Structures are given as C-alpha cells and as structure tokens.
Short mmCIF file of C-alpha atoms and ligand atoms in Angstrom, two decimals:
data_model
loop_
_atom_site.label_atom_id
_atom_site.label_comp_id
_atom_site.label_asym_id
_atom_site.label_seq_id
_atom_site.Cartn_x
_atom_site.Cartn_y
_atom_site.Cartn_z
CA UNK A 10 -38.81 11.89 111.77
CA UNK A 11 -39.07 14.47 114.75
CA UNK A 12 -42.60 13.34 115.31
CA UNK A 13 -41.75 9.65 115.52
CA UNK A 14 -39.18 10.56 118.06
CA UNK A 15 -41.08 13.25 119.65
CA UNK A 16 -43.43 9.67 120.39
CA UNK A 17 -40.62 7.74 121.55
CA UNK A 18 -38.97 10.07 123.75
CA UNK A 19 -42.97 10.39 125.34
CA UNK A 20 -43.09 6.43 125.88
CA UNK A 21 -39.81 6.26 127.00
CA UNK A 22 -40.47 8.65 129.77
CA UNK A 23 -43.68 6.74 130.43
CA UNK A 24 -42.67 4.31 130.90
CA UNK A 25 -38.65 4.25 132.27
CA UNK A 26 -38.35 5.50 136.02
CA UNK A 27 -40.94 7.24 138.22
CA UNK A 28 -38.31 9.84 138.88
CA UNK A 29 -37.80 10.78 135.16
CA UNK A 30 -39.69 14.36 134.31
CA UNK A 31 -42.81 14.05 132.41
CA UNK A 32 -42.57 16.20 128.94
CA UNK A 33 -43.97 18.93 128.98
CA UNK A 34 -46.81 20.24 126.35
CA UNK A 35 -43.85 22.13 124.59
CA UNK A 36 -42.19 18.72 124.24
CA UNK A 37 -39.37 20.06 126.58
CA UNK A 38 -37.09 18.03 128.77
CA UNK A 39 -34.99 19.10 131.96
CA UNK A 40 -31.78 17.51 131.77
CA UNK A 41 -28.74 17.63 134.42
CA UNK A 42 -25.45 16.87 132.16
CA UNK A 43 -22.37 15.53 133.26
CA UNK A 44 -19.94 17.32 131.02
CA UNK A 45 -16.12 16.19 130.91
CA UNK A 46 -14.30 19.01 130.16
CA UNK A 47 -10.40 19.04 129.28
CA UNK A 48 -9.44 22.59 128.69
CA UNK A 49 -6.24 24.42 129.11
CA UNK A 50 -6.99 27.30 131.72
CA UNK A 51 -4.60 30.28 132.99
CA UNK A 52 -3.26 31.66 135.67
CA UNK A 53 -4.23 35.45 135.89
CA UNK A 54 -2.93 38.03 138.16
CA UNK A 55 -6.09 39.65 138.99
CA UNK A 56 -7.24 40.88 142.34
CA UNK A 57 -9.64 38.88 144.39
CA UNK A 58 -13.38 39.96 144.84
CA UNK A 59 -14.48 39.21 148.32
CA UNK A 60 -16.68 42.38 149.17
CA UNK A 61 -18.28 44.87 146.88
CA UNK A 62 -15.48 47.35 147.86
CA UNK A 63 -13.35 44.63 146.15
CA UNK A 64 -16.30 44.26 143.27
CA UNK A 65 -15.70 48.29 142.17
CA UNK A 66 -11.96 48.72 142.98
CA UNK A 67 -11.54 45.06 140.12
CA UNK A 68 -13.25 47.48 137.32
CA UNK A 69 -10.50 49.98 138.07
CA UNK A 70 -7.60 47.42 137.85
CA UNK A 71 -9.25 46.04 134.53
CA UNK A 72 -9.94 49.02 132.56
CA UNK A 73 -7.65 52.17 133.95
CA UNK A 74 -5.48 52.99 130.85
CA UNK A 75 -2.18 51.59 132.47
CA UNK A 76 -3.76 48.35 133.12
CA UNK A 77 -1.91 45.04 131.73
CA UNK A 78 -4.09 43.05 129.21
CA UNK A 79 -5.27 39.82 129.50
CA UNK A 80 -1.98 38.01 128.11
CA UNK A 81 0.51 40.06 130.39
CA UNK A 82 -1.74 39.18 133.25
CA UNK A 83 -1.38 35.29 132.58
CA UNK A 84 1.41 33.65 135.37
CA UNK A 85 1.04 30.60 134.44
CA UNK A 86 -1.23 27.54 132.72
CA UNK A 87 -3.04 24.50 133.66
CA UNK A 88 -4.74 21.42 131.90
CA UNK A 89 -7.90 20.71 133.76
CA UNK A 90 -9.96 17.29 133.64
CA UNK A 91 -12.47 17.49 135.51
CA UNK A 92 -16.11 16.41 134.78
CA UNK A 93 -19.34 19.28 135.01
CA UNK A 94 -22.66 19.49 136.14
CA UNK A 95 -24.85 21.40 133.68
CA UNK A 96 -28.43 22.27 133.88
CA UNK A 97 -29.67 22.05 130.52
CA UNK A 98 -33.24 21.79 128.60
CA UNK A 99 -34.48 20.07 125.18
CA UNK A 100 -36.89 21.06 123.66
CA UNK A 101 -38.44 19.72 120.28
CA UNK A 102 -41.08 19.95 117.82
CA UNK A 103 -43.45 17.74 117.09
CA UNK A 104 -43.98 17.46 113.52
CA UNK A 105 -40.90 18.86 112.04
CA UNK A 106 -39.32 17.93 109.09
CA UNK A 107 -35.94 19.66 110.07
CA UNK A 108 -33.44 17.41 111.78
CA UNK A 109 -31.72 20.51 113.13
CA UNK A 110 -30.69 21.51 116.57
CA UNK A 111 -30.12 24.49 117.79
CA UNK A 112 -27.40 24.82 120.61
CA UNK A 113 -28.09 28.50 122.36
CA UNK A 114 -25.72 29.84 125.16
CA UNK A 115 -26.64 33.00 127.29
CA UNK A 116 -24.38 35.70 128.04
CA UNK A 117 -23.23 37.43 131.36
CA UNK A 118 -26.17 38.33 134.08
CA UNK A 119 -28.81 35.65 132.83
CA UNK A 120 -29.23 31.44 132.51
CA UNK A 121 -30.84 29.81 130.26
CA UNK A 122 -34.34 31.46 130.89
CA UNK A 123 -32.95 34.62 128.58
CA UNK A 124 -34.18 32.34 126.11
CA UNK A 125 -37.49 31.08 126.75
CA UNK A 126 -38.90 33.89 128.66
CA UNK A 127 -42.03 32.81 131.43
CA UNK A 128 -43.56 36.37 130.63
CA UNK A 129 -45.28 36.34 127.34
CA UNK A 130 -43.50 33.99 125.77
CA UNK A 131 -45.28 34.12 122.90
CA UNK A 132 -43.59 37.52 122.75
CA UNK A 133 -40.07 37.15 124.16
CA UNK A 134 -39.29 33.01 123.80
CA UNK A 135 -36.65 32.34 121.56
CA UNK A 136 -37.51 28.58 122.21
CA UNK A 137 -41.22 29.13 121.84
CA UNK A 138 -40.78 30.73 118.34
CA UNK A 139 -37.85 28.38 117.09
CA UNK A 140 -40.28 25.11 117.75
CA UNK A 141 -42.46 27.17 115.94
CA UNK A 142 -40.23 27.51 113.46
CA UNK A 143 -39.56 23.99 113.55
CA UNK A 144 -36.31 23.77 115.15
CA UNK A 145 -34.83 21.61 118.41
CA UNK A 146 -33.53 23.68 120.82
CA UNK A 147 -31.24 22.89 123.68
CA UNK A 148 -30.49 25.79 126.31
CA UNK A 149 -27.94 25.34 129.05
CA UNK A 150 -26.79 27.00 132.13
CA UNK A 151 -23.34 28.21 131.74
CA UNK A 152 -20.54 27.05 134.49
CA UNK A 153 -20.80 29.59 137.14
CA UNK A 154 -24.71 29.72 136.50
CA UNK A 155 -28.19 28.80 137.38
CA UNK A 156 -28.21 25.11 138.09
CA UNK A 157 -25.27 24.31 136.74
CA UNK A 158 -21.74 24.22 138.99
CA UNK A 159 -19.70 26.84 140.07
CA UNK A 160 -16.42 25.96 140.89
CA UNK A 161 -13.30 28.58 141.18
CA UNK A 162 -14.59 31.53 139.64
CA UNK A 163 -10.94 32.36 138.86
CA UNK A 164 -9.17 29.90 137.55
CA UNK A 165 -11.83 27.45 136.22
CA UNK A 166 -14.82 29.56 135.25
CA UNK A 167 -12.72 30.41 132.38
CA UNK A 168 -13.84 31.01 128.56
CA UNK A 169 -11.62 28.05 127.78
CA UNK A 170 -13.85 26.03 130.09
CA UNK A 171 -16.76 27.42 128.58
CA UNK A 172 -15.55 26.21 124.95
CA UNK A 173 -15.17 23.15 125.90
CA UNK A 174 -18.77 22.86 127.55
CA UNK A 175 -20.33 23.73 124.02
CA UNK A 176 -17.90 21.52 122.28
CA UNK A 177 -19.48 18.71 124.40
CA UNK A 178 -22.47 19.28 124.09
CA UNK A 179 -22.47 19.41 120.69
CA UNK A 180 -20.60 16.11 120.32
CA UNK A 181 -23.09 14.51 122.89
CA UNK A 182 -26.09 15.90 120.15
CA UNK A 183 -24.77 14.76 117.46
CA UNK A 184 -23.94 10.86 119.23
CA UNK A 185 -27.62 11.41 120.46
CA UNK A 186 -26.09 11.11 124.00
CA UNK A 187 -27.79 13.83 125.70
CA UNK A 188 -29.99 11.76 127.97
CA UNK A 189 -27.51 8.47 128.23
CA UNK A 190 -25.20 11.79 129.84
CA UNK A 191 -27.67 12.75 132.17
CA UNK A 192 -29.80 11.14 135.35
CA UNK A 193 -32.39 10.29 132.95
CA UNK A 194 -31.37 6.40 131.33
CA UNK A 195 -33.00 7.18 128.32
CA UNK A 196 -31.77 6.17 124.77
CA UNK A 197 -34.92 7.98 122.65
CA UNK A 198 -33.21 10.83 121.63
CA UNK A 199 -31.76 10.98 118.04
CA UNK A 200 -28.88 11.72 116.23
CA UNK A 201 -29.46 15.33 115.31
CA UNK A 202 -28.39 15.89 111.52
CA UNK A 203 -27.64 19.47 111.88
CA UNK A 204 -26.18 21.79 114.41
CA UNK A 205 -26.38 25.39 114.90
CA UNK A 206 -24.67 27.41 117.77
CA UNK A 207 -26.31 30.14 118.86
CA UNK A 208 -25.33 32.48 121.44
CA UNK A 209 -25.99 36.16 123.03
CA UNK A 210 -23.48 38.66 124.02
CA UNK A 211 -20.53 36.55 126.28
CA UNK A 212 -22.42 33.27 124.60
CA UNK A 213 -21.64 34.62 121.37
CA UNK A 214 -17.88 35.38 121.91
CA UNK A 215 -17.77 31.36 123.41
CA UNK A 216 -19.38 30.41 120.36
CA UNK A 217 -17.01 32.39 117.95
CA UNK A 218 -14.34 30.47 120.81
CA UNK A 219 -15.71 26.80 119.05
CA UNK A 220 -16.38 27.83 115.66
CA UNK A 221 -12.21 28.99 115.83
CA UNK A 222 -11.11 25.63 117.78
CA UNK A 223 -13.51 23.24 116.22
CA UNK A 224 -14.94 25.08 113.58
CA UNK A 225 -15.71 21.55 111.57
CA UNK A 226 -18.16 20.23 114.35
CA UNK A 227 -21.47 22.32 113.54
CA UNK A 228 -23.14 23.62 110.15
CA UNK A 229 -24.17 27.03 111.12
CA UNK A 230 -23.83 29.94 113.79
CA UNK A 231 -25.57 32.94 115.70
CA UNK A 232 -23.66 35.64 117.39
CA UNK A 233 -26.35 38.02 118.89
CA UNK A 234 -25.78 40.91 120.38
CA UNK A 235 -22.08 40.40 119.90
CA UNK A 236 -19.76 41.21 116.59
CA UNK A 237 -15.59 41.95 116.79
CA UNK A 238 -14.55 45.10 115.55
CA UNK A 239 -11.74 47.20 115.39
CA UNK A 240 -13.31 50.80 117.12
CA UNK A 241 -12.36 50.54 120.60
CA UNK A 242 -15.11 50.27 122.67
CA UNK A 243 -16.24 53.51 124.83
CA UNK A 244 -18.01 51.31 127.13
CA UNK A 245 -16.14 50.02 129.82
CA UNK A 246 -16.59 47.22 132.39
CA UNK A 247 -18.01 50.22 134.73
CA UNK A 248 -21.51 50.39 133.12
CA UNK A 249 -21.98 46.65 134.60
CA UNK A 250 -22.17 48.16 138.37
CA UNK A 251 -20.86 44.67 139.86
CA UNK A 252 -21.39 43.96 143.22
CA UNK A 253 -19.88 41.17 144.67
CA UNK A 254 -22.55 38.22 144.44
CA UNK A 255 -23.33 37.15 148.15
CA UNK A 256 -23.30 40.53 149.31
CA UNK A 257 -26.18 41.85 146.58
CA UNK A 258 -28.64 39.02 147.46
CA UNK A 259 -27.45 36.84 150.33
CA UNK A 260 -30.42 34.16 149.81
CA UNK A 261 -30.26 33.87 145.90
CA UNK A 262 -26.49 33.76 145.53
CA UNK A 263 -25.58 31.87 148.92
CA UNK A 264 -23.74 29.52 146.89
CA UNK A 265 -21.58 31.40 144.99
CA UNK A 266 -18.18 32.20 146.41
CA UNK A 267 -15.19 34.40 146.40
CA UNK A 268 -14.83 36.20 142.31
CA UNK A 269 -18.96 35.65 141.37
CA UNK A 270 -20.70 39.10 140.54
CA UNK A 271 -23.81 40.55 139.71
CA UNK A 272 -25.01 43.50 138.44
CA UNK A 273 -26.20 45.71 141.16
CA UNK A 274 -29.67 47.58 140.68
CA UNK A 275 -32.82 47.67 137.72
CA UNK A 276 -31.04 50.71 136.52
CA UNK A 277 -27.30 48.82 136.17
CA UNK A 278 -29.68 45.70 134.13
CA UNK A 279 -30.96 49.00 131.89
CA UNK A 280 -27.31 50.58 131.30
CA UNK A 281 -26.38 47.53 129.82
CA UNK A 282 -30.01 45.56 128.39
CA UNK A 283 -32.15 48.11 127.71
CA UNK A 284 -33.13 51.01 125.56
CA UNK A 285 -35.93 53.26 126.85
CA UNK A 286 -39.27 53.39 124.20
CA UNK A 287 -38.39 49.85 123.27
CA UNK A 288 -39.07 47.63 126.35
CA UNK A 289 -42.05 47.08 128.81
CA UNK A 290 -41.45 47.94 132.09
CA UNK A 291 -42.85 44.45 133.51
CA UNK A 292 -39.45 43.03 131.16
CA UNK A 293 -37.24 44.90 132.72
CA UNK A 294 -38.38 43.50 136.26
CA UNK A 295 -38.73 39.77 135.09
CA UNK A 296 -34.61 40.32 133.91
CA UNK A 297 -34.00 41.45 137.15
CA UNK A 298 -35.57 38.55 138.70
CA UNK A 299 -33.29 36.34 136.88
CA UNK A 300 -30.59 38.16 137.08
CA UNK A 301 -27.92 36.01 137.17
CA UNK A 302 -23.55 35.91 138.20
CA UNK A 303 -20.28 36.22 136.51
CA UNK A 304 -17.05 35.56 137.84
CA UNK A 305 -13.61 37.44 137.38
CA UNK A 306 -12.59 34.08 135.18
CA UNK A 307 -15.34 34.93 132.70
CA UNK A 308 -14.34 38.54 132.44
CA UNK A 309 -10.89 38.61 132.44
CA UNK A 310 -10.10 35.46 130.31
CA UNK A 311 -12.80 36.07 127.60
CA UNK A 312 -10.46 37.20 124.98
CA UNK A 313 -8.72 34.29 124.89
CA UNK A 314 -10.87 32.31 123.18
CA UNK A 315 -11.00 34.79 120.15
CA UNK A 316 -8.29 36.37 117.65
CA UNK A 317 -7.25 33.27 116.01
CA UNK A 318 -8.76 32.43 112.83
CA UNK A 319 -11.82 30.00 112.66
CA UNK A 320 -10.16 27.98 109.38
CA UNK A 321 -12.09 25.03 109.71
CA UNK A 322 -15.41 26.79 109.97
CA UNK A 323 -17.15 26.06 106.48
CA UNK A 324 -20.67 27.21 106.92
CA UNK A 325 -22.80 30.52 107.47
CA UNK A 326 -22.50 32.85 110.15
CA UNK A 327 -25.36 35.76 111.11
CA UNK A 328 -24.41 38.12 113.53
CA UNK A 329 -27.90 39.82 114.83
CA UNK A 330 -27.45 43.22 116.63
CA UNK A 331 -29.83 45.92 118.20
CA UNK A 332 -29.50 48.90 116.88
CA UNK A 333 -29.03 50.45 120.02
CA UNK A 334 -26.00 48.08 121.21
CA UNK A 335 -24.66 50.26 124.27
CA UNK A 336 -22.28 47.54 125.10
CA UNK A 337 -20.92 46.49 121.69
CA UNK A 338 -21.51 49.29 119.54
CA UNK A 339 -20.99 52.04 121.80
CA UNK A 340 -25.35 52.54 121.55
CA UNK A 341 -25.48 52.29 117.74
CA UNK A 342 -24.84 49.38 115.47
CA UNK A 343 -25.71 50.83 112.31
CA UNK A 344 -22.68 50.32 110.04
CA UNK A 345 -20.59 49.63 112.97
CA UNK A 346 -18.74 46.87 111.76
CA UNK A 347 -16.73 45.63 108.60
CA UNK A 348 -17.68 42.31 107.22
CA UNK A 349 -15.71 41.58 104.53
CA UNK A 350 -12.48 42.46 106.95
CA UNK A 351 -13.86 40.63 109.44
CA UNK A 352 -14.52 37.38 107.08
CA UNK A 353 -11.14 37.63 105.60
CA UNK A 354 -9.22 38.08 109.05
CA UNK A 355 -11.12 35.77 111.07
CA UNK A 356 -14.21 33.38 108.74
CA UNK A 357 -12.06 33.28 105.14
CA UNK A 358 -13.82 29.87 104.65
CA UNK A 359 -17.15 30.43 106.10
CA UNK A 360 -19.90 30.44 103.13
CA UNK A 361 -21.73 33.33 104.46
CA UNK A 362 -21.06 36.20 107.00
CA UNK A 363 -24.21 38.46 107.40
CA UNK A 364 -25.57 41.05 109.86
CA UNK A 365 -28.99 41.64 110.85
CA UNK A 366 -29.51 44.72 112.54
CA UNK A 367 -33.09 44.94 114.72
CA UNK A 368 -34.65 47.69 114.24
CA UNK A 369 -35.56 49.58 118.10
CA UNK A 370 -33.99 46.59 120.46
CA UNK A 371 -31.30 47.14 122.87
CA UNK A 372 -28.75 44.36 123.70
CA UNK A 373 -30.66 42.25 125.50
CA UNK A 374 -32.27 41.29 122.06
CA UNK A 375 -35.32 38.26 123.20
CA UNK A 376 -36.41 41.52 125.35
CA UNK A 377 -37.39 43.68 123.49
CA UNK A 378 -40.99 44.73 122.07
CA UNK A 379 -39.98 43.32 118.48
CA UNK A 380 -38.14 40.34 119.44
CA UNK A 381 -40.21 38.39 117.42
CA UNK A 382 -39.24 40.41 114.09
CA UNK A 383 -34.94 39.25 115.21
CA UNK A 384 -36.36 35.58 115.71
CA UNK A 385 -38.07 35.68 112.39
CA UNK A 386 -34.79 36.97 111.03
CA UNK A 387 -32.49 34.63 112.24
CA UNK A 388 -35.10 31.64 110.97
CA UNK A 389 -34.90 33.13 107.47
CA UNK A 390 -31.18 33.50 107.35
CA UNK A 391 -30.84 29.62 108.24
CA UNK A 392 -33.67 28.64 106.09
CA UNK A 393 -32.00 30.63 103.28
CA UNK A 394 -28.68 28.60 103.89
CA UNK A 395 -30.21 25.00 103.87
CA UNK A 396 -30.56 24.98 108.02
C1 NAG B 423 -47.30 18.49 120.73
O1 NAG B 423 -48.21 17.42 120.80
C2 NAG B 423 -48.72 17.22 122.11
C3 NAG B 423 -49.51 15.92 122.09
O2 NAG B 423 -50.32 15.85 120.95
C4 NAG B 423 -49.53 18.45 122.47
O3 NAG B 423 -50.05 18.29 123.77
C5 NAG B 423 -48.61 19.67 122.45
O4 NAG B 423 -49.34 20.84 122.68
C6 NAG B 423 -47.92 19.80 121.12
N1 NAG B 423 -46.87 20.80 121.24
C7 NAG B 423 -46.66 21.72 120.31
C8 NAG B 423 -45.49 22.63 120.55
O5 NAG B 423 -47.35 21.84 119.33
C1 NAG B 424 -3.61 22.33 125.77
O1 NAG B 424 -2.34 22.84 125.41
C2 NAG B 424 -1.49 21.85 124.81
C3 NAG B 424 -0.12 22.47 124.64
O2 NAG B 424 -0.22 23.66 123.91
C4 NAG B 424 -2.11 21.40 123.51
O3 NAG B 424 -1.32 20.39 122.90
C5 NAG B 424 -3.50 20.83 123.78
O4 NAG B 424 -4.12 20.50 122.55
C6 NAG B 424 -4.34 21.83 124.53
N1 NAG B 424 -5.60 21.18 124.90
C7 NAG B 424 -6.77 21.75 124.69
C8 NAG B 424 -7.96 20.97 125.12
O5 NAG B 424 -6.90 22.84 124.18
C1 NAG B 425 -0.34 42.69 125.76
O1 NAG B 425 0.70 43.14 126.59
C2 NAG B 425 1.95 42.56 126.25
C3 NAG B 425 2.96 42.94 127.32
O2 NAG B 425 2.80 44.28 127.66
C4 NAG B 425 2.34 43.01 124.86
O3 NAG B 425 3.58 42.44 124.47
C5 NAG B 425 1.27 42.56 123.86
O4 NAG B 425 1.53 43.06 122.58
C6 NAG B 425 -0.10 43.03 124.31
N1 NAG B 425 -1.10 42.39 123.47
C7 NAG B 425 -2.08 43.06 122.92
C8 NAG B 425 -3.05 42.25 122.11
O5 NAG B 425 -2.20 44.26 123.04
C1 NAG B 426 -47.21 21.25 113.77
O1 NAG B 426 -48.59 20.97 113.70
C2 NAG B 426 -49.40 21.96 114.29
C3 NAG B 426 -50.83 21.46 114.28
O2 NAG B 426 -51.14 20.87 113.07
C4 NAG B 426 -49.24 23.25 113.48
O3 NAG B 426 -50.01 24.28 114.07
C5 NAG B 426 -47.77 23.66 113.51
O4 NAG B 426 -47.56 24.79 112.71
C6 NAG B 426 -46.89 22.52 113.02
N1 NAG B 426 -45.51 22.89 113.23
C7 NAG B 426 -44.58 22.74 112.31
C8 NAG B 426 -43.22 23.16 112.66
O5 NAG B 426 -44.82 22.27 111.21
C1 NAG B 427 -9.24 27.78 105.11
O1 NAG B 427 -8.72 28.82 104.33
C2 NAG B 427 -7.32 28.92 104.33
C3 NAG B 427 -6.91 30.12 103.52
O2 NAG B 427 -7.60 31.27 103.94
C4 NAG B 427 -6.71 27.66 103.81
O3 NAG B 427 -5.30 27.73 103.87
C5 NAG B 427 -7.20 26.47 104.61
O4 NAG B 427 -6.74 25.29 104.05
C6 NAG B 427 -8.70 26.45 104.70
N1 NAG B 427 -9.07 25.41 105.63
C7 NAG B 427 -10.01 24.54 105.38
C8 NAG B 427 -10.31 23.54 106.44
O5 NAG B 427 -10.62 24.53 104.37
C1 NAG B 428 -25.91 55.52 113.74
O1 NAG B 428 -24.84 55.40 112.87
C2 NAG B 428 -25.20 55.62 111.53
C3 NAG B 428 -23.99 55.30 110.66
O2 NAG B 428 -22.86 56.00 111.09
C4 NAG B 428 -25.69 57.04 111.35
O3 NAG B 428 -26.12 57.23 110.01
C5 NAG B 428 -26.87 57.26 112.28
O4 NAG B 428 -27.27 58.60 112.24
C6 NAG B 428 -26.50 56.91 113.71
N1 NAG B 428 -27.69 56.95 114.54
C7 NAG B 428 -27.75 57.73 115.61
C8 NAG B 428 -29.02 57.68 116.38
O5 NAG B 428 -26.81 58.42 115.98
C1 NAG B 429 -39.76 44.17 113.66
O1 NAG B 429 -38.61 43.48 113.17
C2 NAG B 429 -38.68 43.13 111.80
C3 NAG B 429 -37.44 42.28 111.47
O2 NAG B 429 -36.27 42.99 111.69
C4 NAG B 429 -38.77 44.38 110.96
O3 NAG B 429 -38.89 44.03 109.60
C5 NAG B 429 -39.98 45.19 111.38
O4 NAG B 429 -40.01 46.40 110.67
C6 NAG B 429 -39.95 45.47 112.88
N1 NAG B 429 -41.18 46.09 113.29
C7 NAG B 429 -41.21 47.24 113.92
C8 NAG B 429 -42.54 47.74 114.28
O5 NAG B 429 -40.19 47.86 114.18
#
C-alpha cells in the first residue's frame, strides 16, 4: 500500500506545479502547514525578557524557593483562534507494509532536525532508521521554532497551543489532509491507519498534554527523555544558561522577539544534552549549530498541560530514558521512576506502560554514540504491541 502511494505522491509532484518540491531519495516532503488552533491560553504574571540581564534575573523569579507556581501566577484566561504556520516534513517508506505514522515533536533548544540528524545519519537519524524500520514519519517545527511562526512568546507560545498543534496534525493524518493543508495542492497522500506520537523532552510532556485531552485520537506513544515522577527535581531552570535570543546571535534569531531564549554556550548545550565518554565531539557542535529558542510561554505554562488523568488513552506507552538524564533524573534514570503508580494515577486504561532505559546516552537521546540501540528499542516495543 505505502509503495503504491509512495508512486502516486512521486507523479503527483511530477506532474502538479513547477513550484511543488521534488521528493527526495528518502521519499521526504517539505511541507508548510496552516494549522488552526483553538486553545485556551493564560495569563501569567511573569517578568518580561528583553535583555540577557532580564534572561538570568527570569530563572531567579521561576525557581527561588518563595516563588509562586504556575497556577498562582495565572491572572487571567483567553480562548485563542487563530490559524499557524508550521514547517513540517513527511517522510515515507517505500515498500512498507505498515500503514503507521509516526508523529515526532522536539523539545526545547532544537527543531525538527533533532530528529533526522545531517551528520551521520545513518548514526543519529531517528527518521533515517524508522523508514528503515518501515515507518512514516512526520517531524514539525514547534510554534516559536525553526520555520514555523513565532508569535507572543508569552501568552501564545503556550503548551496549550502546542497541544493543540499535535492534535491537528494528527487529525489532518488521519483525514490524509496534510498536503490539501499546505501550499502544495496535492491529494496523494493517504489516510494513515495508525498513529503514534512521539516526542523528546518538552515534546514529550506536549505529547503526554494530547494523550490526557484526546487520548482516543492515536494508537500508541513515545515520551523520550521525559517521564513524571514524584522526586523533586535537583535540576533547576539554571543549568539551561538562557540568554535572551536576539542578543546571543543577532543574525540567526533576528526574528524572534521580546520572551524567546536560547541556551548560551557549547558547554550550557552539554549541562543539559550531553554526557562526556558517550558523544562525539563533532555532535556536540552540529547541536549547537541548530540550536534552537524557547520562550517564557513554553517554560512557565508547561505544567499545565499535565496532572490530569489521560482516561481515554487505550493503547501502549514507552517512555525511553538515558541513563544519564541530568535534566529529568537528576543524572541517573536507573529505577528513577514508579510505573505502576504512575499508570494508575495518570494511564489506568493504557494497555502497556514500559521504560526503556539506554544504556551510556545523555538526554539528548538521537545524539548519542548508541542511538541506534534506543531506535531499535522503541521499533521493538511498537512492533511488540501491533504498531
Ligand atoms: C525509494 O525508491 C526510490 C526510487 O526507486 C529510490 O531512489 C530511493 O532510494 C528509495 N528510498 C529508500 C529509502 O529506500
Ligand atoms: C476552553 O475552556 C472552556 C471553558 O472551560 C471549555 O469549555 C473548552 O472546551 C476549552 N477549549 C479547549 C480547546 O480546550
Ligand atoms: C500553587 O499555589 C497555590 C496558591 O499558593 C496553591 O493553592 C496550590 O496548592 C499550589 N499548587 C501546587 C500544585 O502546588
Ligand atoms: C525496501 O526495499 C529495499 C530494497 O529491496 C530493502 O533494502 C528495504 O529493507 C525494504 N524496506 C522495508 C521497510 O521493507
Ligand atoms: C478509564 O478508566 C476509568 C477508571 O480508572 C474509567 O472510569 C473510565 O471509564 C475509563 N475510560 C475509558 C474511556 O475507558
Ligand atoms: C543509579 O541508580 C541506581 C538505582 O538507585 C543505582 O543502583 C546506581 O548505582 C546509580 N548509578 C550511579 C552511577 O550512581
Ligand atoms: C546499545 O543499545 C542497545 C539497546 O538498548 C543495547 O542492547 C546495547 O547493549 C547498547 N550497546 C552498547 C555498546 O552500549
């Protein structure tokens, strides 16, 4: 079936509009989305990051031991409608058998490229090895990132924005609308069967955000490099070292605006990516040369999306960690977390909660020497549960 459609999505392109982007040998397709979005977003009394002064002096408001959380901070709510540009690529094999698509969403300080790494991909793509494996993939810029829109980095770059996104994109998958919603007037693509969310770190905690709002609308999930637990985390928003955006790299982030960050320097990408004896040194520098924004929106209003139970989620659910999680697990994931607590508190009707722990990889997971061995893993888990 994927082949057949692998052919007409080839003549299609052929064929439609000069301006329409020729596959390429991967069978991957650029697409720019227009994503309407109705979310409920909040007012948060946060200060405003204008400077890097401003950048450092929002981690102290945030996480000094006084400091209001997220709910006290909220003065107020909003129902936005308001329609998206997102940067997204497709990607499909050619001779599959599956009829399952893979929806993957980066976390904070990359886009989409976290996934399908330019340097050795046969090493570090997640999208190389899932067509590989036989899967569709689509990859996205999140709002606030890449090639996709940045609007208000306060009150609309929001993880309830970011839900939404996902939950669009799935239902614009599944309708086999993904082209018809982009600049490309193409009708080839099908109706994929099967959906799996997939995300990394921030994309995780957005996809746990759908699987608890819409839980019915895909078969399976991923949460890499991302798990809910109850030890309080001794890593703080510090080890980011945010600058503001337009001050770190005038020319790469002259469009992003008052609230965007970055992380600072190679060694702030490390803190947070990257464990030493586990990496090549030429990784590190290709992260940094994607290295990529998040706004005071996405950090602040994150853990709104979570804490309610995902009831109508009715399939499996992997979480994949590095062992050496400095962000999540405080550096060490083994036996870090409580699955049957966290399946009855959060997943009691998901079929399956599991956790893969990779052996020598830091939390940037697709960057480590053995990424291939937590692709492989994730693959089998699926394939064990029918996906
Ligand atoms: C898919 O088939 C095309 C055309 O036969 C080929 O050029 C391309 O390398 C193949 N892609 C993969 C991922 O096998
Ligand atoms: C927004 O909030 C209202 C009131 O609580 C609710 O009825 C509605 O479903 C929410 N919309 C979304 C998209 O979450
Ligand atoms: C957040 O703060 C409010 C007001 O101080 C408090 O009532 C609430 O219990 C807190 N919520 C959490 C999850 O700690
Ligand atoms: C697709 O066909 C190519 C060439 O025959 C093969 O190498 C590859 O493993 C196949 N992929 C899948 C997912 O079956
Ligand atoms: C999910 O489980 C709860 C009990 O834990 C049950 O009340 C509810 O009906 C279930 N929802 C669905 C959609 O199956
Ligand atoms: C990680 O935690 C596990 C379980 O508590 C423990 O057995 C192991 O020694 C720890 N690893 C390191 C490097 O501290
Ligand atoms: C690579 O990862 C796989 C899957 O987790 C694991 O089985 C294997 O032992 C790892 N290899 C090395 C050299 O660590």
């Amino acid at each position: 079936m994927a082949s057949l459609f692998v052919a007409a999505l080839a003549f299609t392109l052929a064929t439609t509009s000069t301006a329409a982007p020729a596959l390429t040998e991967r069978n991957c397709i650029n697409l720019q989305l227009s994503v309407p979005v109705t979310a409920n977003t909040t007012n948060l009394d946060v200060p405003r990051v204008d400077n890097n002064v401003d950048a450092v002096d929002l981690v102290w408001n945030i996480e000094r031991w006084t400091a209001p959380n997220t709910t006290a901070r909220i003065t107020g709510t909003n129902l936005i409608q308001q329609t998206f540009s997102i940067n997204a690529q497709l990607c499909v094999p050619n001779n599959s058998t599956k009829n399952v698509l893979q929806i993957a969403t980066h976390g904070f300080g990359f886009e989409k490229r976290y996934w399908d790494s330019e340097l050795h991909p046969e090493l570090y793509s997640y999208v190389e090895a899932s067509l590989a494996a036989g899967y569709s993939i689509l990859t996205y810029d999140r709002l606030g990132v890449g090639r996709s829109d940045k609007p208000d980095a306060y009150d609309i770059v929001q993880g309830s924005v970011q839900v939404e996104i996902i939950k669009e994109l799935t239902l614009m998958a599944r309708a086999g609308s993904l082209t018809t919603s982009s600049s490309i007037q193409n009708t080839a693509i099908p109706k994929f069967d099967k959906i799996v969310l997939v995300g990394h770190s921030l994309g995780s905690a957005l996809t746990l955000g759908v699987l608890t709002k819409y839980g019915n609308l895909v078969e399976g999930a991923v949460s890499t490099g991302f798990i809910i637990e109850g030890v309080t985390g001794l890593v703080s928003d510090d080890a980011f070292g945010l600058e503001y955006a337009a001050s770190n790299d005038p020319q790469r982030f002259s469009d992003r605006g008052s609230g965007y960050m970055v992380q600072a320097t190679q060694s702030n990408a490390q803190q947070i990516f990257f464990k030493k004896g586990h990496f090549e040194q030429e990784m590190l520098e290709y992260a940094v040369s994607i290295k990529e924004t998040g706004t005071v929106g996405d950090f602040v209003s994150l853990g709104l999306v979570l804490g309610q139970p995902a009831l109508e989620f009715t399939g499996p659910l992997l979480f994949a960690l590095g062992e050496y999680d400095y962000a999540i697990c405080n550096g060490n994931c083994t036996g870090f977390y409580d699955l049957p607590a966290l399946k009855s508190s959060l997943f009691p009707n998901a079929t399956d909660l599991t956790a893969h722990v990779q052996p020598g990889s830091g939390h940037a997971l697709t960057m480590h020497t053995n990424a291939t061995g937590q692709f492989q893993a994730i693959f089998k888990y699926l394939e064990s549960n029918g996906l």
